[in-house]
Each structure stands twice: as structure tokens, then as C-alpha cells.
Short mmCIF file of C-alpha atoms and ligand atoms in Angstrom, two decimals:
data_model
loop_
_atom_site.label_atom_id
_atom_site.label_comp_id
_atom_site.label_asym_id
_atom_site.label_seq_id
_atom_site.Cartn_x
_atom_site.Cartn_y
_atom_site.Cartn_z
CA MET D 1 65.41 -29.77 -5.36
CA HIS D 2 68.04 -32.31 -6.24
CA ALA D 3 71.56 -31.24 -5.34
CA SER D 4 73.82 -32.41 -8.13
CA GLN D 5 76.36 -29.74 -9.13
CA ASN D 6 77.74 -31.91 -11.85
CA PRO D 7 76.08 -31.22 -15.25
CA ASP D 8 76.43 -34.90 -16.07
CA PRO D 9 76.12 -36.73 -12.75
CA ARG D 10 76.44 -40.47 -12.28
CA GLN D 11 72.97 -42.04 -12.29
CA ASP D 12 71.71 -44.91 -10.18
CA ALA D 13 69.22 -47.27 -11.80
CA ILE D 14 66.28 -47.78 -9.45
CA LEU D 15 64.81 -51.24 -9.93
CA SER D 16 61.53 -52.89 -8.97
CA PRO D 17 62.07 -55.21 -5.98
CA TYR D 18 59.49 -57.57 -7.51
CA ASP D 19 60.90 -58.29 -10.95
CA GLY D 20 64.02 -56.15 -11.29
CA SER D 21 62.48 -53.99 -14.02
CA LEU D 22 63.76 -50.42 -14.36
CA VAL D 23 61.66 -47.83 -12.52
CA GLY D 24 63.87 -44.82 -13.23
CA HIS D 25 67.24 -43.16 -12.77
CA MET D 26 68.41 -40.98 -9.91
CA PRO D 27 71.45 -38.68 -10.07
CA VAL D 28 74.04 -39.54 -7.43
CA SER D 29 75.16 -36.74 -5.10
CA GLU D 30 78.93 -36.44 -4.73
CA GLU D 31 80.95 -34.66 -2.02
CA VAL D 32 80.71 -31.27 -3.79
CA ASP D 33 76.91 -31.65 -3.97
CA VAL D 34 76.67 -32.37 -0.29
CA GLU D 35 78.71 -29.26 0.59
CA GLN D 36 76.50 -27.22 -1.74
CA ALA D 37 73.41 -28.73 -0.10
CA ILE D 38 74.53 -27.33 3.27
CA LEU D 39 75.14 -23.84 1.87
CA THR D 40 71.77 -23.94 0.12
CA ALA D 41 70.03 -25.10 3.30
CA GLN D 42 71.54 -22.18 5.24
CA LYS D 43 70.22 -19.78 2.63
CA GLY D 44 66.89 -21.59 2.60
CA PHE D 45 66.64 -21.26 6.35
CA ASP D 46 67.10 -17.49 6.18
CA MET D 47 64.27 -17.35 3.65
CA MET D 48 61.89 -19.75 5.40
CA ARG D 49 62.15 -18.27 8.89
CA LYS D 50 61.02 -14.88 7.54
CA LEU D 51 57.96 -16.16 5.68
CA PRO D 52 54.65 -15.32 7.34
CA ARG D 53 52.72 -18.25 8.76
CA PHE D 54 50.01 -18.08 6.11
CA VAL D 55 52.55 -18.40 3.31
CA ARG D 56 54.10 -21.52 4.87
CA ALA D 57 50.64 -22.96 5.52
CA ASP D 58 49.52 -22.24 1.95
CA ILE D 59 52.58 -24.04 0.53
CA LEU D 60 51.64 -27.15 2.53
CA ASP D 61 47.97 -26.97 1.53
CA ARG D 62 48.88 -26.48 -2.13
CA THR D 63 51.32 -29.40 -1.99
CA ALA D 64 48.46 -31.59 -0.74
CA ASP D 65 46.23 -30.39 -3.59
CA LEU D 66 48.92 -31.08 -6.19
CA ILE D 67 49.64 -34.57 -4.84
CA GLU D 68 45.92 -35.31 -4.82
CA ALA D 69 45.68 -34.17 -8.45
CA ARG D 70 48.60 -36.47 -9.38
CA LYS D 71 47.58 -39.28 -7.06
CA ASP D 72 47.83 -42.11 -9.61
CA GLU D 73 51.34 -41.09 -10.59
CA PHE D 74 52.48 -41.12 -6.96
CA VAL D 75 50.69 -44.43 -6.27
CA ARG D 76 52.33 -46.18 -9.21
CA LEU D 77 55.77 -44.78 -8.41
CA ILE D 78 55.57 -45.88 -4.75
CA ALA D 79 54.25 -49.31 -5.77
CA ALA D 80 57.02 -49.69 -8.35
CA GLU D 81 60.07 -48.56 -6.39
CA ALA D 82 59.06 -49.84 -2.93
CA GLY D 83 57.21 -52.96 -4.15
CA LYS D 84 54.19 -51.79 -2.18
CA PRO D 85 50.75 -53.23 -3.02
CA LEU D 86 48.48 -50.66 -4.67
CA TYR D 87 45.95 -50.64 -1.81
CA ASP D 88 48.71 -49.71 0.64
CA ALA D 89 50.23 -47.16 -1.73
CA ARG D 90 46.81 -45.46 -1.97
CA GLY D 91 46.56 -45.52 1.83
CA GLU D 92 49.95 -43.85 2.00
CA ILE D 93 48.70 -41.01 -0.21
CA SER D 94 45.64 -40.45 2.00
CA ARG D 95 47.87 -40.27 5.05
CA SER D 96 50.25 -37.88 3.28
CA LEU D 97 47.39 -35.50 2.49
CA LEU D 98 46.27 -35.59 6.12
CA ASN D 99 49.86 -35.01 7.17
CA LEU D 100 50.27 -31.94 4.92
CA ARG D 101 46.88 -30.41 5.69
CA GLY D 102 47.33 -31.09 9.41
CA ALA D 103 50.69 -29.30 9.30
CA ALA D 104 49.16 -26.36 7.41
CA ARG D 105 46.48 -26.03 10.10
CA GLU D 106 49.09 -26.25 12.86
CA ALA D 107 51.34 -23.75 11.07
CA ARG D 108 48.59 -21.16 11.42
CA ALA D 109 47.91 -22.01 15.07
CA PHE D 110 51.41 -22.72 16.35
CA GLY D 111 52.68 -20.17 18.86
CA GLY D 112 54.13 -19.75 22.31
CA GLU D 113 52.57 -18.82 25.63
CA GLU D 114 52.47 -16.16 28.28
CA VAL D 115 54.49 -17.16 31.32
CA PRO D 116 53.04 -15.73 34.57
CA LEU D 117 55.77 -13.98 36.60
CA ASP D 118 53.84 -12.29 39.43
CA ILE D 119 53.36 -15.46 41.44
CA ASP D 120 55.40 -14.94 44.63
CA GLY D 121 55.88 -11.61 46.41
CA ALA D 122 59.18 -12.35 48.15
CA VAL D 123 60.85 -13.78 45.09
CA PHE D 124 59.51 -10.95 42.96
CA GLU D 125 60.94 -8.40 45.36
CA TYR D 126 64.29 -10.23 45.52
CA GLN D 127 64.55 -10.49 41.74
CA THR D 128 63.68 -6.85 41.11
CA ALA D 129 65.44 -4.98 43.94
CA SER D 130 68.30 -2.64 43.12
CA ALA D 131 71.60 -3.11 44.98
CA ASP D 132 70.92 -0.32 47.47
CA GLY D 133 67.14 -0.64 47.54
CA SER D 134 65.48 -1.07 50.88
CA PRO D 135 63.33 -4.19 51.17
CA LEU D 136 59.66 -3.74 50.52
CA ASP D 137 57.44 -4.76 53.43
CA LEU D 138 54.79 -6.69 51.55
CA SER D 139 52.51 -6.81 54.59
CA LYS D 140 52.34 -3.02 54.56
CA ALA D 141 52.35 -2.44 50.81
CA ASP D 142 49.26 -0.69 49.54
CA LEU D 143 47.18 -1.78 46.56
CA ALA D 144 48.90 0.63 44.20
CA THR D 145 52.33 -0.79 45.04
CA LEU D 146 51.13 -4.36 44.64
CA ASN D 147 49.58 -3.56 41.27
CA GLY D 148 52.95 -2.22 40.18
CA LEU D 149 54.62 -5.49 41.11
CA GLY D 150 52.67 -7.31 38.43
CA ARG D 151 53.96 -5.16 35.60
CA ARG D 152 56.32 -7.69 34.13
CA ILE D 153 55.27 -10.11 31.47
CA GLY D 154 57.00 -13.19 30.11
CA ILE D 155 56.31 -14.34 26.56
CA ALA D 156 57.77 -17.71 25.57
CA ARG D 157 58.04 -17.86 21.79
CA ARG D 158 59.15 -20.78 19.65
CA PHE D 159 61.62 -20.21 16.82
CA PRO D 160 62.84 -22.58 14.08
CA ILE D 161 66.29 -23.91 14.90
CA GLY D 162 67.93 -24.03 11.47
CA PRO D 163 68.71 -26.48 8.70
CA ILE D 164 67.41 -29.95 9.41
CA LEU D 165 68.84 -33.17 8.04
CA ALA D 166 66.10 -35.73 7.39
CA ILE D 167 67.14 -39.34 6.78
CA THR D 168 64.35 -41.70 5.78
CA PRO D 169 63.70 -45.43 5.15
CA PHE D 170 62.25 -47.19 2.13
CA ASN D 171 58.93 -48.47 3.40
CA PHE D 172 56.82 -45.27 3.26
CA PRO D 173 58.77 -43.24 0.68
CA LEU D 174 56.25 -40.39 0.67
CA ASN D 175 54.57 -40.22 4.05
CA LEU D 176 57.59 -40.83 6.26
CA VAL D 177 59.41 -38.11 4.33
CA LEU D 178 56.45 -35.79 4.92
CA HIS D 179 56.52 -36.60 8.63
CA LYS D 180 59.72 -34.55 8.59
CA LEU D 181 59.21 -32.04 5.78
CA ALA D 182 55.71 -30.87 6.69
CA PRO D 183 56.43 -29.87 10.32
CA ALA D 184 59.86 -28.48 9.36
CA PHE D 185 58.37 -26.13 6.76
CA ALA D 186 55.36 -25.36 8.95
CA VAL D 187 57.67 -23.76 11.52
CA GLY D 188 60.12 -22.15 9.07
CA ASN D 189 63.06 -24.53 8.80
CA SER D 190 64.89 -25.68 5.68
CA VAL D 191 65.66 -29.36 5.02
CA ILE D 192 68.31 -31.54 3.45
CA LEU D 193 66.60 -34.84 2.69
CA LYS D 194 68.53 -38.07 2.31
CA PRO D 195 65.95 -40.62 1.20
CA ALA D 196 66.43 -44.39 1.26
CA PRO D 197 68.67 -45.57 -1.60
CA GLN D 198 65.93 -47.92 -2.85
CA THR D 199 63.20 -45.25 -3.08
CA PRO D 200 64.64 -41.82 -4.00
CA LEU D 201 62.35 -41.20 -6.99
CA THR D 202 59.30 -40.48 -4.84
CA SER D 203 61.34 -37.89 -2.90
CA ARG D 204 62.46 -36.24 -6.12
CA LEU D 205 58.89 -36.05 -7.40
CA LEU D 206 57.73 -34.66 -4.04
CA ALA D 207 60.44 -31.96 -4.16
CA GLU D 208 59.29 -30.93 -7.64
CA VAL D 209 55.69 -30.72 -6.46
CA MET D 210 56.60 -28.68 -3.38
CA VAL D 211 58.48 -26.12 -5.45
CA GLU D 212 55.49 -25.93 -7.79
CA ALA D 213 53.38 -25.31 -4.67
CA GLY D 214 55.52 -22.28 -3.83
CA LEU D 215 58.30 -23.66 -1.63
CA PRO D 216 61.52 -21.67 -2.16
CA GLU D 217 63.95 -23.95 -4.05
CA GLU D 218 66.58 -23.34 -1.38
CA ALA D 219 64.35 -24.75 1.36
CA LEU D 220 64.65 -28.38 0.25
CA THR D 221 67.60 -30.28 -1.18
CA VAL D 222 67.40 -33.98 -1.93
CA VAL D 223 70.73 -35.79 -1.69
CA HIS D 224 70.95 -39.34 -3.00
CA CYS D 225 74.36 -40.15 -1.54
CA ASP D 226 76.29 -43.05 -0.07
CA VAL D 227 76.59 -43.77 3.64
CA PRO D 228 79.99 -42.06 4.22
CA LEU D 229 78.64 -38.81 2.75
CA ALA D 230 75.44 -39.17 4.78
CA GLU D 231 77.60 -39.53 7.90
CA LYS D 232 79.51 -36.40 6.91
CA LEU D 233 76.21 -34.52 6.90
CA VAL D 234 75.28 -36.01 10.28
CA ARG D 235 78.56 -34.72 11.75
CA ASP D 236 78.43 -31.24 10.19
CA ASP D 237 78.00 -28.44 12.74
CA ARG D 238 76.04 -26.28 10.31
CA ILE D 239 73.12 -28.70 10.62
CA ALA D 240 70.93 -27.99 13.66
CA MET D 241 69.01 -31.25 13.91
CA VAL D 242 69.02 -34.78 12.54
CA THR D 243 65.63 -36.38 12.25
CA PHE D 244 66.05 -40.05 11.42
CA THR D 245 63.59 -42.83 10.65
CA GLY D 246 65.03 -46.27 10.04
CA SER D 247 66.53 -49.30 11.70
CA VAL D 248 67.60 -49.53 15.33
CA PRO D 249 71.38 -49.98 14.90
CA VAL D 250 71.70 -47.25 12.28
CA GLY D 251 69.63 -44.84 14.39
CA TRP D 252 71.72 -45.14 17.53
CA HIS D 253 74.92 -45.04 15.48
CA ILE D 254 73.77 -41.75 13.94
CA LYS D 255 73.08 -40.36 17.40
CA SER D 256 76.65 -41.21 18.43
CA LEU D 257 77.98 -39.17 15.45
CA SER D 258 75.77 -36.13 15.81
CA GLY D 259 77.58 -34.11 18.49
CA LYS D 260 75.52 -31.30 20.02
CA LYS D 261 72.69 -31.42 17.49
CA LYS D 262 69.13 -32.25 18.37
CA VAL D 263 68.38 -35.81 17.31
CA SER D 264 65.07 -37.52 16.81
CA LEU D 265 65.01 -41.27 16.22
CA GLU D 266 62.01 -43.21 14.90
CA LEU D 267 63.22 -46.79 14.87
CA GLY D 268 61.90 -50.32 14.73
CA GLY D 269 60.69 -53.03 17.05
CA ASN D 270 59.24 -56.52 17.42
CA GLY D 271 55.62 -55.42 17.87
CA ALA D 272 53.38 -57.62 19.99
CA VAL D 273 49.68 -58.32 20.35
CA VAL D 274 47.92 -59.93 23.30
CA VAL D 275 44.57 -61.65 22.69
CA SER D 276 42.54 -62.27 25.83
CA GLU D 277 39.71 -64.76 26.31
CA ASP D 278 36.95 -62.18 25.79
CA ALA D 279 38.32 -60.87 22.47
CA ASP D 280 36.45 -60.89 19.17
CA ILE D 281 38.57 -63.65 17.67
CA ALA D 282 37.70 -63.15 14.01
CA PHE D 283 38.35 -59.41 14.21
CA ALA D 284 41.59 -59.85 16.15
CA ALA D 285 42.87 -62.43 13.64
CA ALA D 286 41.91 -60.22 10.68
CA ARG D 287 43.74 -57.24 12.15
CA CYS D 288 46.80 -59.39 12.97
CA VAL D 289 46.97 -60.44 9.32
CA ARG D 290 46.73 -56.79 8.24
CA GLY D 291 49.46 -55.72 10.65
CA GLY D 292 51.66 -58.80 10.38
CA VAL D 293 51.95 -59.99 6.79
CA VAL D 294 50.32 -57.48 4.42
CA TYR D 295 52.98 -55.42 2.54
CA GLY D 296 55.47 -58.13 3.50
CA GLY D 297 55.17 -57.12 7.17
CA GLN D 298 57.32 -54.07 6.46
CA TYR D 299 55.80 -51.76 9.05
CA CYS D 300 57.92 -50.44 11.92
CA ILE D 301 54.80 -50.93 14.05
CA GLY D 302 53.93 -54.27 12.48
CA VAL D 303 52.71 -57.32 14.37
CA GLN D 304 55.50 -59.83 14.97
CA ARG D 305 54.63 -61.68 18.20
CA ILE D 306 51.09 -62.78 19.10
CA PHE D 307 50.25 -64.08 22.60
CA VAL D 308 46.84 -65.75 22.92
CA HIS D 309 44.87 -66.85 26.00
CA GLU D 310 44.79 -70.66 26.19
CA GLU D 311 40.98 -70.77 26.25
CA VAL D 312 40.71 -69.23 22.78
CA TYR D 313 44.06 -70.29 21.37
CA ASP D 314 42.81 -73.11 19.10
CA ALA D 315 40.03 -71.00 17.61
CA PHE D 316 42.42 -68.09 17.05
CA GLU D 317 45.10 -70.26 15.44
CA LYS D 318 42.58 -71.71 12.99
CA GLU D 319 41.21 -68.28 12.11
CA LEU D 320 44.66 -66.70 11.74
CA VAL D 321 46.13 -69.45 9.55
CA ALA D 322 43.04 -69.46 7.30
CA ARG D 323 43.24 -65.69 6.85
CA VAL D 324 46.99 -65.71 6.24
CA GLU D 325 46.51 -68.41 3.59
CA ALA D 326 43.78 -66.30 1.95
CA CYS D 327 46.22 -63.44 1.33
CA LYS D 328 46.95 -62.86 -2.32
CA VAL D 329 50.68 -62.97 -2.94
CA GLY D 330 52.28 -61.60 -6.11
CA ASN D 331 52.99 -58.55 -8.20
CA PRO D 332 52.36 -55.40 -6.12
CA MET D 333 51.36 -53.50 -9.27
CA GLU D 334 48.31 -55.76 -9.72
CA GLU D 335 45.00 -54.89 -8.05
CA GLY D 336 44.03 -57.08 -5.09
CA VAL D 337 47.54 -58.23 -4.15
CA ASP D 338 48.12 -58.16 -0.36
CA VAL D 339 51.70 -59.35 -0.14
CA GLY D 340 54.37 -58.44 -2.66
CA PRO D 341 58.13 -58.74 -2.31
CA VAL D 342 60.17 -57.46 0.59
CA ILE D 343 62.51 -54.67 -0.41
CA ASP D 344 65.21 -56.87 -1.95
CA GLU D 345 66.35 -60.46 -2.31
CA ARG D 346 69.05 -60.01 0.33
CA SER D 347 66.41 -59.07 2.93
CA ALA D 348 64.27 -62.03 1.83
CA MET D 349 67.24 -64.37 2.28
CA ARG D 350 67.87 -63.00 5.76
CA ILE D 351 64.20 -63.52 6.72
CA GLU D 352 64.29 -67.05 5.32
CA SER D 353 67.43 -67.83 7.33
CA TRP D 354 65.77 -66.59 10.56
CA ILE D 355 62.77 -68.88 9.88
CA ASN D 356 65.07 -71.85 9.19
CA GLU D 357 67.13 -71.15 12.31
CA ALA D 358 63.96 -71.04 14.45
CA VAL D 359 62.80 -74.35 12.96
CA GLU D 360 66.19 -75.94 13.68
CA GLN D 361 65.76 -74.78 17.28
CA GLY D 362 62.30 -76.36 17.64
CA ALA D 363 59.79 -73.95 16.08
CA ARG D 364 56.98 -75.27 13.86
CA VAL D 365 55.75 -73.66 10.63
CA LEU D 366 51.93 -73.52 10.64
CA THR D 367 51.85 -72.00 7.17
CA GLY D 368 54.32 -70.39 4.75
CA GLY D 369 58.04 -70.54 5.45
CA THR D 370 59.15 -70.50 1.82
CA ARG D 371 60.84 -67.92 -0.41
CA GLU D 372 60.83 -67.18 -4.10
CA LYS D 373 63.34 -64.47 -5.02
CA ALA D 374 62.31 -61.41 -2.91
CA VAL D 375 58.89 -62.82 -2.00
CA ILE D 376 58.48 -64.56 1.36
CA ALA D 377 55.27 -66.58 1.67
CA PRO D 378 53.19 -65.19 4.58
CA THR D 379 54.32 -67.26 7.53
CA VAL D 380 52.95 -68.28 10.94
CA LEU D 381 55.37 -69.90 13.38
CA THR D 382 54.63 -71.51 16.72
CA ASP D 383 56.67 -73.14 19.51
CA THR D 384 59.14 -70.26 19.22
CA LYS D 385 61.22 -69.06 22.20
CA PRO D 386 61.88 -65.47 23.38
CA ASP D 387 65.58 -65.73 22.53
CA MET D 388 65.08 -66.88 18.92
CA LYS D 389 65.73 -64.11 16.36
CA VAL D 390 62.15 -64.39 15.07
CA GLU D 391 60.97 -63.15 18.49
CA ALA D 392 63.90 -61.18 19.92
CA ASP D 393 64.91 -59.08 16.88
CA GLU D 394 62.96 -57.09 14.33
CA ILE D 395 62.12 -59.43 11.44
CA PHE D 396 60.62 -56.81 9.08
CA GLY D 397 59.05 -59.56 6.96
CA PRO D 398 55.65 -61.29 6.62
CA VAL D 399 56.24 -63.56 9.61
CA VAL D 400 54.36 -63.79 12.92
CA THR D 401 54.95 -66.01 15.95
CA LEU D 402 51.97 -67.45 17.81
CA THR D 403 52.28 -68.35 21.50
CA LYS D 404 49.73 -69.80 23.94
CA VAL D 405 49.64 -68.08 27.37
CA LYS D 406 47.65 -69.00 30.47
CA ASP D 407 46.06 -65.56 30.81
CA ALA D 408 46.24 -61.98 29.56
CA ASP D 409 48.59 -60.90 32.36
CA GLU D 410 51.14 -63.46 31.21
CA GLY D 411 50.60 -62.26 27.63
CA VAL D 412 51.30 -58.65 28.59
CA ARG D 413 54.38 -59.71 30.58
CA ARG D 414 55.74 -61.64 27.59
CA ALA D 415 54.88 -58.81 25.18
CA ALA D 416 56.59 -56.20 27.36
CA ASP D 417 59.71 -58.33 27.79
CA SER D 418 61.55 -56.78 24.85
CA ARG D 419 64.37 -54.33 24.28
CA PHE D 420 62.00 -52.48 21.95
CA GLY D 421 58.89 -50.44 22.75
CA LEU D 422 57.20 -48.80 19.77
CA GLN D 423 53.48 -49.66 19.89
CA GLY D 424 51.50 -52.61 21.24
CA GLY D 425 48.06 -54.15 20.76
CA PHE D 426 45.79 -55.68 23.41
CA PHE D 427 42.46 -57.29 22.51
CA THR D 428 40.42 -57.14 25.71
CA ASN D 429 37.18 -55.76 27.05
CA ASP D 430 38.52 -55.60 30.60
CA MET D 431 39.29 -51.92 31.13
CA LYS D 432 41.15 -52.52 34.37
CA ALA D 433 43.45 -54.92 32.55
CA ALA D 434 43.91 -52.32 29.78
CA PHE D 435 45.03 -49.58 32.18
CA ARG D 436 47.27 -52.03 34.08
CA ALA D 437 48.88 -53.01 30.78
CA LEU D 438 49.74 -49.38 29.96
CA GLU D 439 51.57 -49.11 33.30
CA ASP D 440 53.54 -52.32 32.82
CA TRP D 441 54.24 -52.26 29.09
CA ASP D 442 56.70 -49.55 27.96
CA VAL D 443 55.52 -48.58 24.49
CA GLY D 444 54.89 -45.26 22.76
CA ALA D 445 51.23 -46.22 22.29
CA LEU D 446 49.01 -49.11 23.31
CA MET D 447 46.04 -49.99 21.13
CA ILE D 448 43.13 -51.58 22.96
CA ASN D 449 41.15 -53.91 20.70
CA ASP D 450 43.49 -53.26 17.82
CA VAL D 451 46.94 -54.03 16.49
CA PRO D 452 49.94 -51.71 16.78
CA ILE D 453 49.91 -50.59 13.13
CA TYR D 454 47.10 -48.16 13.92
CA ARG D 455 48.43 -44.65 13.34
CA ILE D 456 46.84 -41.30 12.56
CA ASP D 457 49.55 -38.92 11.50
CA THR D 458 48.76 -36.11 13.90
CA MET D 459 49.00 -38.28 17.02
CA PRO D 460 52.19 -38.37 19.13
CA PHE D 461 54.29 -41.21 17.80
CA GLY D 462 57.59 -42.66 18.91
CA GLY D 463 59.34 -45.39 20.80
CA TRP D 464 60.52 -46.31 24.26
CA LYS D 465 63.77 -48.17 24.94
CA ASP D 466 65.74 -49.12 21.80
CA SER D 467 62.84 -48.08 19.54
CA GLY D 468 63.63 -44.40 19.51
CA LEU D 469 64.05 -40.96 20.95
CA GLY D 470 61.55 -38.11 20.85
CA ARG D 471 58.13 -37.92 19.26
CA GLU D 472 56.83 -37.29 15.76
CA GLY D 473 53.24 -36.50 14.80
CA THR D 474 52.61 -33.04 13.36
CA ARG D 475 52.46 -30.88 16.49
CA TYR D 476 55.06 -32.89 18.39
CA ALA D 477 57.58 -32.73 15.56
CA MET D 478 57.01 -28.97 15.32
CA ASP D 479 57.92 -28.67 19.00
CA SER D 480 61.12 -30.61 18.45
CA MET D 481 62.11 -28.55 15.39
CA THR D 482 61.84 -25.27 17.30
CA ASP D 483 63.33 -23.90 20.48
CA ILE D 484 62.09 -21.40 23.03
CA LYS D 485 63.17 -17.79 23.45
CA LEU D 486 61.62 -15.97 26.38
CA LEU D 487 60.94 -12.25 26.25
CA VAL D 488 60.51 -10.55 29.64
CA VAL D 489 59.14 -7.03 29.55
CA ASN D 490 59.11 -4.64 32.52
CA TYR D 491 56.39 -2.13 31.80
CA GLY D 492 55.80 -0.92 35.36
P1 NAD Q 501 67.93 -48.34 7.37
O1 NAD Q 501 68.28 -48.00 8.78
O2 NAD Q 501 68.71 -49.38 6.69
O3 NAD Q 501 68.06 -47.03 6.45
C1 NAD Q 501 67.37 -45.85 6.75
C2 NAD Q 501 68.10 -44.67 6.13
O4 NAD Q 501 69.36 -44.49 6.79
C3 NAD Q 501 68.43 -44.85 4.65
O5 NAD Q 501 68.24 -43.61 4.01
C4 NAD Q 501 69.89 -45.25 4.67
O6 NAD Q 501 70.57 -44.97 3.48
C5 NAD Q 501 70.40 -44.39 5.82
N1 NAD Q 501 71.64 -44.85 6.46
C6 NAD Q 501 72.06 -46.11 6.63
N2 NAD Q 501 73.23 -46.12 7.31
C7 NAD Q 501 73.55 -44.82 7.57
C8 NAD Q 501 74.62 -44.17 8.25
N3 NAD Q 501 75.61 -44.87 8.81
N4 NAD Q 501 74.62 -42.82 8.32
C9 NAD Q 501 73.61 -42.11 7.78
N5 NAD Q 501 72.57 -42.67 7.13
C10 NAD Q 501 72.53 -44.01 7.03
O7 NAD Q 501 66.36 -48.68 7.36
P2 NAD Q 501 65.48 -49.23 6.15
O8 NAD Q 501 65.86 -50.63 5.86
O9 NAD Q 501 65.42 -48.25 5.03
O10 NAD Q 501 64.02 -49.20 6.82
C11 NAD Q 501 63.54 -50.20 7.65
C12 NAD Q 501 63.72 -49.83 9.10
O11 NAD Q 501 63.11 -48.58 9.38
C13 NAD Q 501 63.05 -50.82 10.03
O12 NAD Q 501 63.91 -51.05 11.13
C14 NAD Q 501 61.80 -50.11 10.48
O13 NAD Q 501 61.30 -50.54 11.73
C15 NAD Q 501 62.27 -48.69 10.54
N6 NAD Q 501 61.15 -47.77 10.43
C16 NAD Q 501 60.79 -47.03 11.51
C17 NAD Q 501 59.68 -46.20 11.44
C18 NAD Q 501 59.23 -45.36 12.60
O14 NAD Q 501 58.52 -44.38 12.37
N7 NAD Q 501 59.60 -45.68 13.82
C19 NAD Q 501 58.96 -46.12 10.26
C20 NAD Q 501 59.37 -46.89 9.17
C21 NAD Q 501 60.46 -47.71 9.26
#
């Protein structure tokens, strides 16, 4: 639940990024609240780790049921505070339900393994001999002696590691939070959640729902605090792990502050797509629009750079520009809108300045390129260069670059030439080229005949290079939020 100790805490007004209208108020957590959050999380951890698996699983299943029952409320809140089009907000709910129910299923199944120990006679004898024992001659040992040698068993069990600090971004205010909460609770951890400052109301509503579903109040504390207090939490030795989703510079900075804690980083990138000569052009263009400009391009795994085989370039450009221009731009709270605002006017101004800088350096705008308050018109650029910001850095806006390449190999080379490596897309029917691409292109996942925004929440997910550290996805996050203790029993 929310952490404020103060009976009359300062409140932040949370405003719609589209029109500045008031969405709600969120109490601000002060230093005393943050200290209390740590004490509560320690208590919550002691409670959670002792709960039987079925209780933890039931809490997650019931949370899914309650969110489903209040789906419209969640959809409208996400659309309002994040400026997310309704279609995408509904998609986020579906993914959240999958996320919770997947974690409930895994909570019931998650366990350790038996570790075979009787695998080498000489080592076994060496490891088990007493100081004055005479060596056993294995060549002469009878069956009864050999049977006795096997009577040690190793059981590797996984245990929750302790309070987890989850820091999350604005763009999926429910599902990216659940990517941390669901596996943490599935394995018996407690969580302090610091949501994005723009979208804390969804986190608060989620916390209420989880307590209603049976989560002990102490297991989850939401802190809506400023960056210095968030950094204090990151540094605190009573926290066992920091799981962060957000931008690249902030992520690596957090890692540098976190001392001996476990750290998981889900960061950003400049996602690329390669379109080869045998691709289904209409489908590839449609998916690039979905992954590149819908929801203002605010996907960590969005499409930013598109490399197209010269033989199909003209057809692809025509198809892409037509589809981008067909996108409905406007109020995210209205049905049928594809592109609303980006998260705030400051971000929109930054995106606009990157477009203008590229144009000054020789890029051409095929469509879009304009801004109205926080709304950037869906934009296609061409004649860009690898060192322009619109290619080299993460734009996180509804902007794609389109580049002609002589063949798919050149496309993959250009796509892979990046300091980021989250996910990639390769439209090809040449399976040899697909497997070669996976070897040469360092990304967490490569989508063949699709764009990089494809994600099912149970799959392993994470970045290479600057894009991150570790893997999320239900089962993989559960691994990272636990550690192994081995029990060796001599029963011979
Ligand atoms: P951000 O990095 O600005 O903020 C993320 C969170 O970190 C917020 O809660 C913020 O308040 C907090 N924060 C900022 N500075 C901090 C500090 N010094 N110490 C502690 N906490 C701090 O990111 P954003 O603008 O909210 O989100 C967009 C970014 O997130 C993009 O780069 C996008 O690619 C990335 N992202 C990654 C994934 C993924 O799964 N890999 C998913 C969604 C978004």
C-alpha cells in the first residue's frame, strides 16, 4: 500500500499528457516514508517467505480476476495518465492478466532439483574419506560397498532473497510493474515499488486490488518519491535486489549505486527491422507502423530503423508512408485513435529537435515531422546516417528511419551495428539467412517475419550490450529473485 506516514501528505497533481486535464492526486513520499517502507518490506518478507505456494498463487490468480472485473477502470486510468490509446491500454490489460496467471501457475510448479553426487568413484572416495582412513580400492570393492557409495543426495532449492526494490517507467504503468511484482510474490519476496512520476495512480490502484486479493499489506509499498530518495533506496543495504525498467543512462547509473545487490536492468534501444526481397511487403509495412509509430512509438522494443532490400525498396516506401499517413492521431481517450501524445511536451520538443537536426544534416522527411504540443505527427525519415541521433540514440517517439540496402546481409550488418541490443525483426523466408542473422546480431530476441515489439510475457526478455542486464519473463524473473541453497544428505 502507499507509504505516506504523514496524515496530511503533500499531493502531486497527475495530469493528462494530451490536454493537461487533472487525472488525480498522488501523495508524495518523504524521507520518513521511505525509511518506513524499508522496515515494512522487511516485515513483509518474513510473512511472504512463509506462505505456502498455493496461497501465493491464489493471490496472483485473484488479482487477475479482480483486474478483469474492473477492466474498464484500469483501461481509462492508463489511457488518461499515460496518454495511451484505448486499444493499447486494453492490450496492456490482457497482457497483465497473462502475466499474473502465468506467475500463479509457475508459483505452484517452481522448485529446485536433485543434484547427482555419485558420479566419480575416485572423487567420491577422496571427498568422503576420514583423515586416517585407508583408501578404498575401487577395483576390488564389492557391490554392497559400491551401493553404499551412492548414499548421498544433493537437493538444490531456491529461496526468495529478500525485499526487492522495483523501479518502473511510464509507458506500461500496469504490465511493466507486474513484470516485477508477479514473479516477486510468486517466489515469496516483498516489494517496494517506485513507479514513474507520470503514472503512479495505476500502481496505487493495483496495490489496492492486490491487498483485496489477499496480499499481506506489508508485502507491497508504493513510494512516489523524488530521484534523491529513490537513489537512497537503491543504495540501502537492507534491499536485496533492484529490478529496474527504464532508460539506458538511468539504468546503468542505478547499477553503479547499488553495491552488492542483485541488479536487473530492462532498458531501451534503437530497434531495427530488415526487409529482404522475398518479404510480404504489405504485411511488413503494416507491422512496422504498429511497432514504430502507434502509441507515439513509446515501446522499448519499438521499430526505429528500417533497412530494406533495394529491389523492393520503392514498393515498401510507398506502402509504409501510406499506412503511416492513415494513422489516426488525436485524443487517446477516443476510440480508434492510433497515435496520441508522447508522455510530455518536453519529450515532444526533444523529438522534434532530433528530427530538425537530422534534416539540417541531410535527412529528408517523407511524411510527418511536425509537432503540436505533446503530439508528434507520425514521421518517416530517409537519407539518414548511422551517426545522426535519430539512428544512433533511442528516439522513443513516432519516428522511423528508412534506408535502402543492397541485400539482406548488409541490412543485418547495419541493424546490428548499434550499442543497443534489445530485440530485432527480420522479414525473410530464407531460413539460412535467419539463423546466420541470429549469430551476427546481438539482441535478446530476433523475430523472423515480424517486428521487435512482439512479446509474450512468459518468454525470456532482456537486452544485450547497453540495453540491459539479466532476463525478465515470468520464470526467468523468478530465477533472478531467488538464490540457491544446496542440501547434501549422507544417509549411507
Ligand atoms: P526513466 O529512466 O526516465 O525513468 C524510469 C524510472 O526511473 C522512473 O520511475 C524514474 O522516476 C526513475 N528514476 C529516474 N532517475 C533515477 C535515479 N537516478 N535513481 C532512481 N530512480 C530513478 O524512463 P522513462 O522515461 O519512464 O521510460 C522510458 C524508457 O524506459 C525508455 O528508455 C524505454 O526504452 C525504457 N523501457 C524499457 C523497457 C524494457 O523492458 N526493456 C520497457 C519499457 C520502457
